[in-house]
Amino acid sequence: MTTLPATVFEKIIAGQLPADIVYKDDRVTAFRDIHPRAPTHILIVPNKVIATTDDIADGDEALIGHLVTVARDLARQEGIAKNGYRLIINCREHGGQEVYHLHIHLLGGRPLGPMVTDSPAGA
Amino acid sequence: MTTLPATVFEKIIAGQLPADIVYKDDRVTAFRDIHPRAPTHILIVPNKVIATTDDIADGDEALIGHLVTVARDLARQEGIAKNGYRLIINCREHGGQEVYHLHIHLLGGRPLGPMVTDSPAGA
């Protein structure tokens, strides 16, 4: 067990911080991003703490797959499945990860443009 | 079973098209994107055909989780795990999906910038 301070996501999962929760089961919680980057922007997170993608254990594969099927179902519920959407997991600094509790971004409701912006070096 | 024409990814998995394959097992194949958007840009795909995220079955959860742990391992192999990276699954038109065979983009090797570009309307 970690002794690091709880992230905001742990507090949301525990009901200690308010959030617009759109789905919850015994393994997963999903809530709307407070700074939406698209008309639909939902975060799907495991209830147990996994800090980053690099911290996923092999035994977590079914849990990670479940995060994705929850995202699939939420996209249908939001009415964005037919037009399409994007799922993103940012890992650490280069990925732009802001909260160190694994989360999938579900983004949709408009065409989302390029996957990554070009670097000055063009790579 | 579908009778749609095979996508390029099916042909790569079957060994009928050349690709820079970096990992393969009985469930998953991974190869470098031919139009890399970052210093590391690898596609991780299930060997069986799943067209889009919306076509994932509940019984595929372990397979989808396995795609992610393969991405995790490839990131370590590429030396980008410590600095970080981004995993992206594009679904259909608004996501910008180009090949209708589910694939995870593993992008890294530089800071990747914003997750999505702003729309003209700012949303």
CSV table of C-alpha atoms in Angstrom, one decimal:
chain,number,residue,atom,x,y,z
A,1,MET,CA,0.0,0.0,0.0
A,2,THR,CA,1.1,3.5,-0.8
A,3,THR,CA,1.2,6.2,1.9
A,4,LEU,CA,1.2,9.1,-0.6
A,5,PRO,CA,-1.6,11.7,-0.1
A,6,ALA,CA,-4.9,10.8,-1.8
A,7,THR,CA,-5.4,12.3,-5.2
A,8,VAL,CA,-8.6,14.2,-6.0
A,9,PHE,CA,-9.8,11.1,-7.9
A,10,GLU,CA,-9.6,8.9,-4.8
A,11,LYS,CA,-11.6,11.5,-2.9
A,12,ILE,CA,-14.2,11.5,-5.7
A,13,ILE,CA,-14.4,7.7,-5.6
A,14,ALA,CA,-14.8,7.8,-1.8
A,15,GLY,CA,-17.5,10.4,-2.0
A,16,GLN,CA,-15.4,13.0,-0.2
A,17,LEU,CA,-15.4,15.4,-3.1
A,18,PRO,CA,-18.4,16.3,-5.3
A,19,ALA,CA,-18.3,15.3,-8.9
A,20,ASP,CA,-20.8,14.7,-11.8
A,21,ILE,CA,-20.7,10.9,-11.6
A,22,VAL,CA,-22.2,9.3,-14.6
A,23,TYR,CA,-21.4,5.6,-13.8
A,24,LYS,CA,-20.2,3.6,-10.8
A,25,ASP,CA,-19.7,0.0,-10.0
A,26,ASP,CA,-17.5,-2.0,-7.6
A,27,ARG,CA,-14.4,-1.6,-9.9
A,28,VAL,CA,-14.9,1.6,-11.9
A,29,THR,CA,-16.1,5.2,-11.4
A,30,ALA,CA,-16.8,7.6,-14.3
A,31,PHE,CA,-17.5,11.4,-14.0
A,32,ARG,CA,-17.4,14.5,-16.1
A,33,ASP,CA,-14.1,16.4,-16.5
A,34,ILE,CA,-14.5,19.8,-14.8
A,35,HIS,CA,-12.5,21.4,-17.7
A,36,PRO,CA,-14.2,19.7,-20.7
A,37,ARG,CA,-12.2,19.8,-24.0
A,38,ALA,CA,-15.1,18.6,-26.1
A,39,PRO,CA,-18.9,18.5,-25.7
A,40,THR,CA,-18.6,15.1,-24.1
A,41,HIS,CA,-15.5,14.7,-21.8
A,42,ILE,CA,-15.8,12.0,-19.2
A,43,LEU,CA,-13.1,10.4,-17.1
A,44,ILE,CA,-13.2,6.6,-16.4
A,45,VAL,CA,-11.1,5.5,-13.5
A,46,PRO,CA,-10.4,2.3,-11.6
A,47,ASN,CA,-11.7,2.5,-8.0
A,48,LYS,CA,-8.3,1.1,-6.8
A,49,VAL,CA,-5.2,3.2,-7.1
A,50,ILE,CA,-3.1,2.6,-10.1
A,51,ALA,CA,-0.9,5.7,-10.6
A,52,THR,CA,0.0,5.4,-14.3
A,53,THR,CA,-0.2,3.1,-17.2
A,54,ASP,CA,3.3,2.0,-16.3
A,55,ASP,CA,2.0,0.8,-12.9
A,56,ILE,CA,-0.7,-1.5,-14.4
A,57,ALA,CA,0.0,-5.1,-13.3
A,58,ASP,CA,-0.5,-8.1,-15.6
A,59,GLY,CA,-3.3,-9.2,-13.2
A,60,ASP,CA,-5.2,-6.0,-14.0
A,61,GLU,CA,-5.9,-6.8,-17.6
A,62,ALA,CA,-9.6,-7.6,-17.1
A,63,LEU,CA,-10.0,-4.4,-15.0
A,64,ILE,CA,-8.4,-2.3,-17.8
A,65,GLY,CA,-10.7,-3.9,-20.4
A,66,HIS,CA,-13.6,-3.1,-18.2
A,67,LEU,CA,-12.7,0.6,-18.1
A,68,VAL,CA,-12.8,0.5,-21.9
A,69,THR,CA,-16.2,-1.3,-22.1
A,70,VAL,CA,-17.6,1.2,-19.6
A,71,ALA,CA,-16.3,4.0,-21.9
A,72,ARG,CA,-18.0,2.2,-24.9
A,73,ASP,CA,-21.3,2.1,-23.0
A,74,LEU,CA,-21.1,5.7,-21.9
A,75,ALA,CA,-20.4,6.8,-25.5
A,76,ARG,CA,-23.7,5.1,-26.5
A,77,GLN,CA,-25.5,6.8,-23.6
A,78,GLU,CA,-24.1,10.2,-24.6
A,79,GLY,CA,-25.3,9.6,-28.2
A,80,ILE,CA,-21.7,9.9,-29.6
A,81,ALA,CA,-21.1,6.3,-30.6
A,82,LYS,CA,-22.3,6.5,-34.1
A,83,ASN,CA,-20.3,9.6,-35.1
A,84,GLY,CA,-17.3,8.5,-33.1
A,85,TYR,CA,-15.1,9.5,-30.2
A,86,ARG,CA,-11.6,9.3,-28.9
A,87,LEU,CA,-10.2,7.4,-25.8
A,88,ILE,CA,-6.9,8.7,-24.4
A,89,ILE,CA,-4.7,7.6,-21.5
A,90,ASN,CA,-1.9,10.1,-20.7
A,91,CYS,CA,1.1,8.6,-19.0
A,92,ARG,CA,3.5,10.9,-17.0
A,93,GLU,CA,5.1,14.1,-18.1
A,94,HIS,CA,5.4,13.7,-21.9
A,95,GLY,CA,1.8,12.4,-22.0
A,96,GLY,CA,0.6,15.4,-20.0
A,97,GLN,CA,-0.8,13.3,-17.2
A,98,GLU,CA,-2.3,15.7,-14.5
A,99,VAL,CA,-3.6,13.4,-11.8
A,100,TYR,CA,-1.6,10.3,-10.9
A,101,HIS,CA,-4.5,7.9,-10.7
A,102,LEU,CA,-5.0,6.1,-14.0
A,103,HIS,CA,-7.9,7.5,-16.1
A,104,ILE,CA,-9.3,7.1,-19.6
A,105,HIS,CA,-10.5,10.3,-21.2
A,106,LEU,CA,-13.6,9.8,-23.3
A,107,LEU,CA,-13.9,12.7,-25.7
A,108,GLY,CA,-16.5,13.3,-28.4
A,109,GLY,CA,-19.4,15.4,-29.7
A,110,ARG,CA,-17.4,17.0,-32.5
A,111,PRO,CA,-14.6,16.1,-34.9
A,112,LEU,CA,-11.5,15.9,-32.7
A,113,GLY,CA,-8.7,16.9,-35.1
A,114,PRO,CA,-5.2,15.5,-35.1
A,115,MET,CA,-4.2,13.0,-32.3
A,116,VAL,CA,-1.1,15.0,-31.3
A,117,THR,CA,0.1,18.4,-32.3
A,118,ASP,CA,3.3,18.7,-34.2
A,119,SER,CA,6.4,19.6,-32.3
A,120,PRO,CA,8.5,22.5,-33.5
A,121,ALA,CA,11.0,20.0,-34.9
A,122,GLY,CA,8.1,18.5,-36.9
A,123,ALA,CA,8.3,15.1,-35.4
B,1,MET,CA,-18.2,-13.6,-39.6
B,2,THR,CA,-17.9,-10.6,-41.7
B,3,THR,CA,-17.4,-10.8,-45.5
B,4,LEU,CA,-16.0,-7.3,-45.7
B,5,PRO,CA,-12.6,-7.0,-47.5
B,6,ALA,CA,-9.6,-7.4,-45.2
B,7,THR,CA,-8.1,-4.2,-43.9
B,8,VAL,CA,-4.3,-3.6,-44.2
B,9,PHE,CA,-4.0,-4.6,-40.5
B,10,GLU,CA,-5.5,-8.0,-41.2
B,11,LYS,CA,-3.0,-8.4,-44.0
B,12,ILE,CA,-0.1,-7.4,-41.7
B,13,ILE,CA,-1.2,-9.8,-39.0
B,14,ALA,CA,-1.4,-12.6,-41.6
B,15,GLY,CA,2.0,-11.8,-42.9
B,16,GLN,CA,0.7,-10.8,-46.3
B,17,LEU,CA,1.9,-7.2,-46.1
B,18,PRO,CA,5.3,-6.1,-44.8
B,19,ALA,CA,5.5,-4.1,-41.6
B,20,ASP,CA,8.0,-3.3,-38.9
B,21,ILE,CA,6.6,-5.7,-36.3
B,22,VAL,CA,7.9,-5.1,-32.8
B,23,TYR,CA,5.8,-7.7,-30.9
B,24,LYS,CA,3.5,-10.6,-31.7
B,25,ASP,CA,1.7,-13.3,-29.7
B,26,ASP,CA,-1.4,-15.4,-30.2
B,27,ARG,CA,-3.7,-12.5,-29.4
B,28,VAL,CA,-1.9,-9.3,-30.3
B,29,THR,CA,0.4,-7.8,-33.0
B,30,ALA,CA,2.3,-4.5,-32.7
B,31,PHE,CA,4.1,-2.6,-35.5
B,32,ARG,CA,5.4,0.8,-36.2
B,33,ASP,CA,3.1,3.4,-37.8
B,34,ILE,CA,4.3,4.1,-41.3
B,35,HIS,CA,3.5,7.8,-40.8
B,36,PRO,CA,4.9,8.4,-37.3
B,37,ARG,CA,3.5,11.5,-35.4
B,38,ALA,CA,6.2,11.2,-32.7
B,39,PRO,CA,9.6,9.6,-32.3
B,40,THR,CA,7.9,6.5,-31.1
B,41,HIS,CA,4.6,5.6,-32.8
B,42,ILE,CA,3.5,2.0,-32.5
B,43,LEU,CA,0.1,0.5,-33.2
B,44,ILE,CA,-1.1,-2.4,-31.0
B,45,VAL,CA,-3.9,-4.4,-32.6
B,46,PRO,CA,-5.9,-7.5,-31.7
B,47,ASN,CA,-5.2,-10.4,-34.0
B,48,LYS,CA,-9.0,-11.0,-34.4
B,49,VAL,CA,-11.1,-8.5,-36.1
B,50,ILE,CA,-12.8,-5.9,-33.9
B,51,ALA,CA,-13.7,-3.0,-36.2
B,52,THR,CA,-14.1,-0.2,-33.6
B,53,THR,CA,-14.3,0.4,-29.9
B,54,ASP,CA,-18.0,0.3,-30.3
B,55,ASP,CA,-17.7,-3.3,-31.5
B,56,ILE,CA,-15.8,-4.6,-28.4
B,57,ALA,CA,-17.8,-7.4,-26.8
B,58,ASP,CA,-18.0,-7.7,-23.0
B,59,GLY,CA,-16.1,-11.0,-23.4
B,60,ASP,CA,-13.2,-9.1,-24.9
B,61,GLU,CA,-12.2,-7.3,-21.7
B,62,ALA,CA,-9.2,-9.4,-21.0
B,63,LEU,CA,-8.0,-9.1,-24.6
B,64,ILE,CA,-8.4,-5.3,-24.5
B,65,GLY,CA,-6.5,-5.1,-21.2
B,66,HIS,CA,-3.8,-7.3,-22.8
B,67,LEU,CA,-3.4,-4.7,-25.6
B,68,VAL,CA,-2.7,-2.1,-22.9
B,69,THR,CA,-0.1,-4.2,-21.0
B,70,VAL,CA,1.6,-4.9,-24.3
B,71,ALA,CA,1.7,-1.1,-24.9
B,72,ARG,CA,3.1,-0.7,-21.4
B,73,ASP,CA,5.9,-3.2,-22.1
B,74,LEU,CA,6.7,-1.7,-25.5
B,75,ALA,CA,7.0,1.8,-23.9
B,76,ARG,CA,9.6,0.4,-21.5
B,77,GLN,CA,11.4,-1.3,-24.4
B,78,GLU,CA,11.4,2.0,-26.3
B,79,GLY,CA,12.9,3.8,-23.3
B,80,ILE,CA,9.9,6.2,-23.1
B,81,ALA,CA,8.2,4.9,-19.9
B,82,LYS,CA,9.9,7.2,-17.4
B,83,ASN,CA,9.3,10.4,-19.4
B,84,GLY,CA,5.8,9.3,-20.3
B,85,TYR,CA,3.7,8.7,-23.4
B,86,ARG,CA,0.1,8.7,-24.6
B,87,LEU,CA,-2.2,5.9,-25.6
B,88,ILE,CA,-5.0,6.7,-28.0
B,89,ILE,CA,-7.9,4.8,-29.5
B,90,ASN,CA,-9.8,6.6,-32.2
B,91,CYS,CA,-13.4,5.5,-32.9
B,92,ARG,CA,-15.1,6.2,-36.2
B,93,GLU,CA,-15.3,9.6,-37.9
B,94,HIS,CA,-15.2,12.1,-35.1
B,95,GLY,CA,-12.3,10.2,-33.6
B,96,GLY,CA,-10.4,10.2,-36.9
B,97,GLN,CA,-10.2,6.4,-37.2
B,98,GLU,CA,-8.5,5.5,-40.4
B,99,VAL,CA,-8.4,1.7,-40.4
B,100,TYR,CA,-11.5,-0.1,-39.2
B,101,HIS,CA,-9.6,-2.7,-37.1
B,102,LEU,CA,-9.3,-1.6,-33.5
B,103,HIS,CA,-5.8,-0.3,-32.7
B,104,ILE,CA,-4.1,1.5,-29.8
B,105,HIS,CA,-1.6,4.2,-30.8
B,106,LEU,CA,1.4,4.4,-28.5
B,107,LEU,CA,3.0,7.8,-28.9
B,108,GLY,CA,6.0,9.1,-27.1
B,109,GLY,CA,9.6,10.4,-27.3
B,110,ARG,CA,8.7,14.0,-26.8
B,111,PRO,CA,6.2,16.1,-24.9
B,112,LEU,CA,2.9,15.5,-26.8
B,113,GLY,CA,1.0,18.8,-26.3
B,114,PRO,CA,-2.8,19.1,-25.8
B,115,MET,CA,-5.0,16.0,-26.1
B,116,VAL,CA,-7.3,17.5,-28.6
B,117,THR,CA,-7.1,20.7,-30.6
B,118,ASP,CA,-9.7,23.3,-30.0
B,119,SER,CA,-12.6,23.5,-32.4
B,120,PRO,CA,-13.3,26.9,-34.0
B,121,ALA,CA,-16.2,27.2,-31.5
B,122,GLY,CA,-13.8,26.8,-28.7
B,123,ALA,CA,-15.4,23.7,-27.3
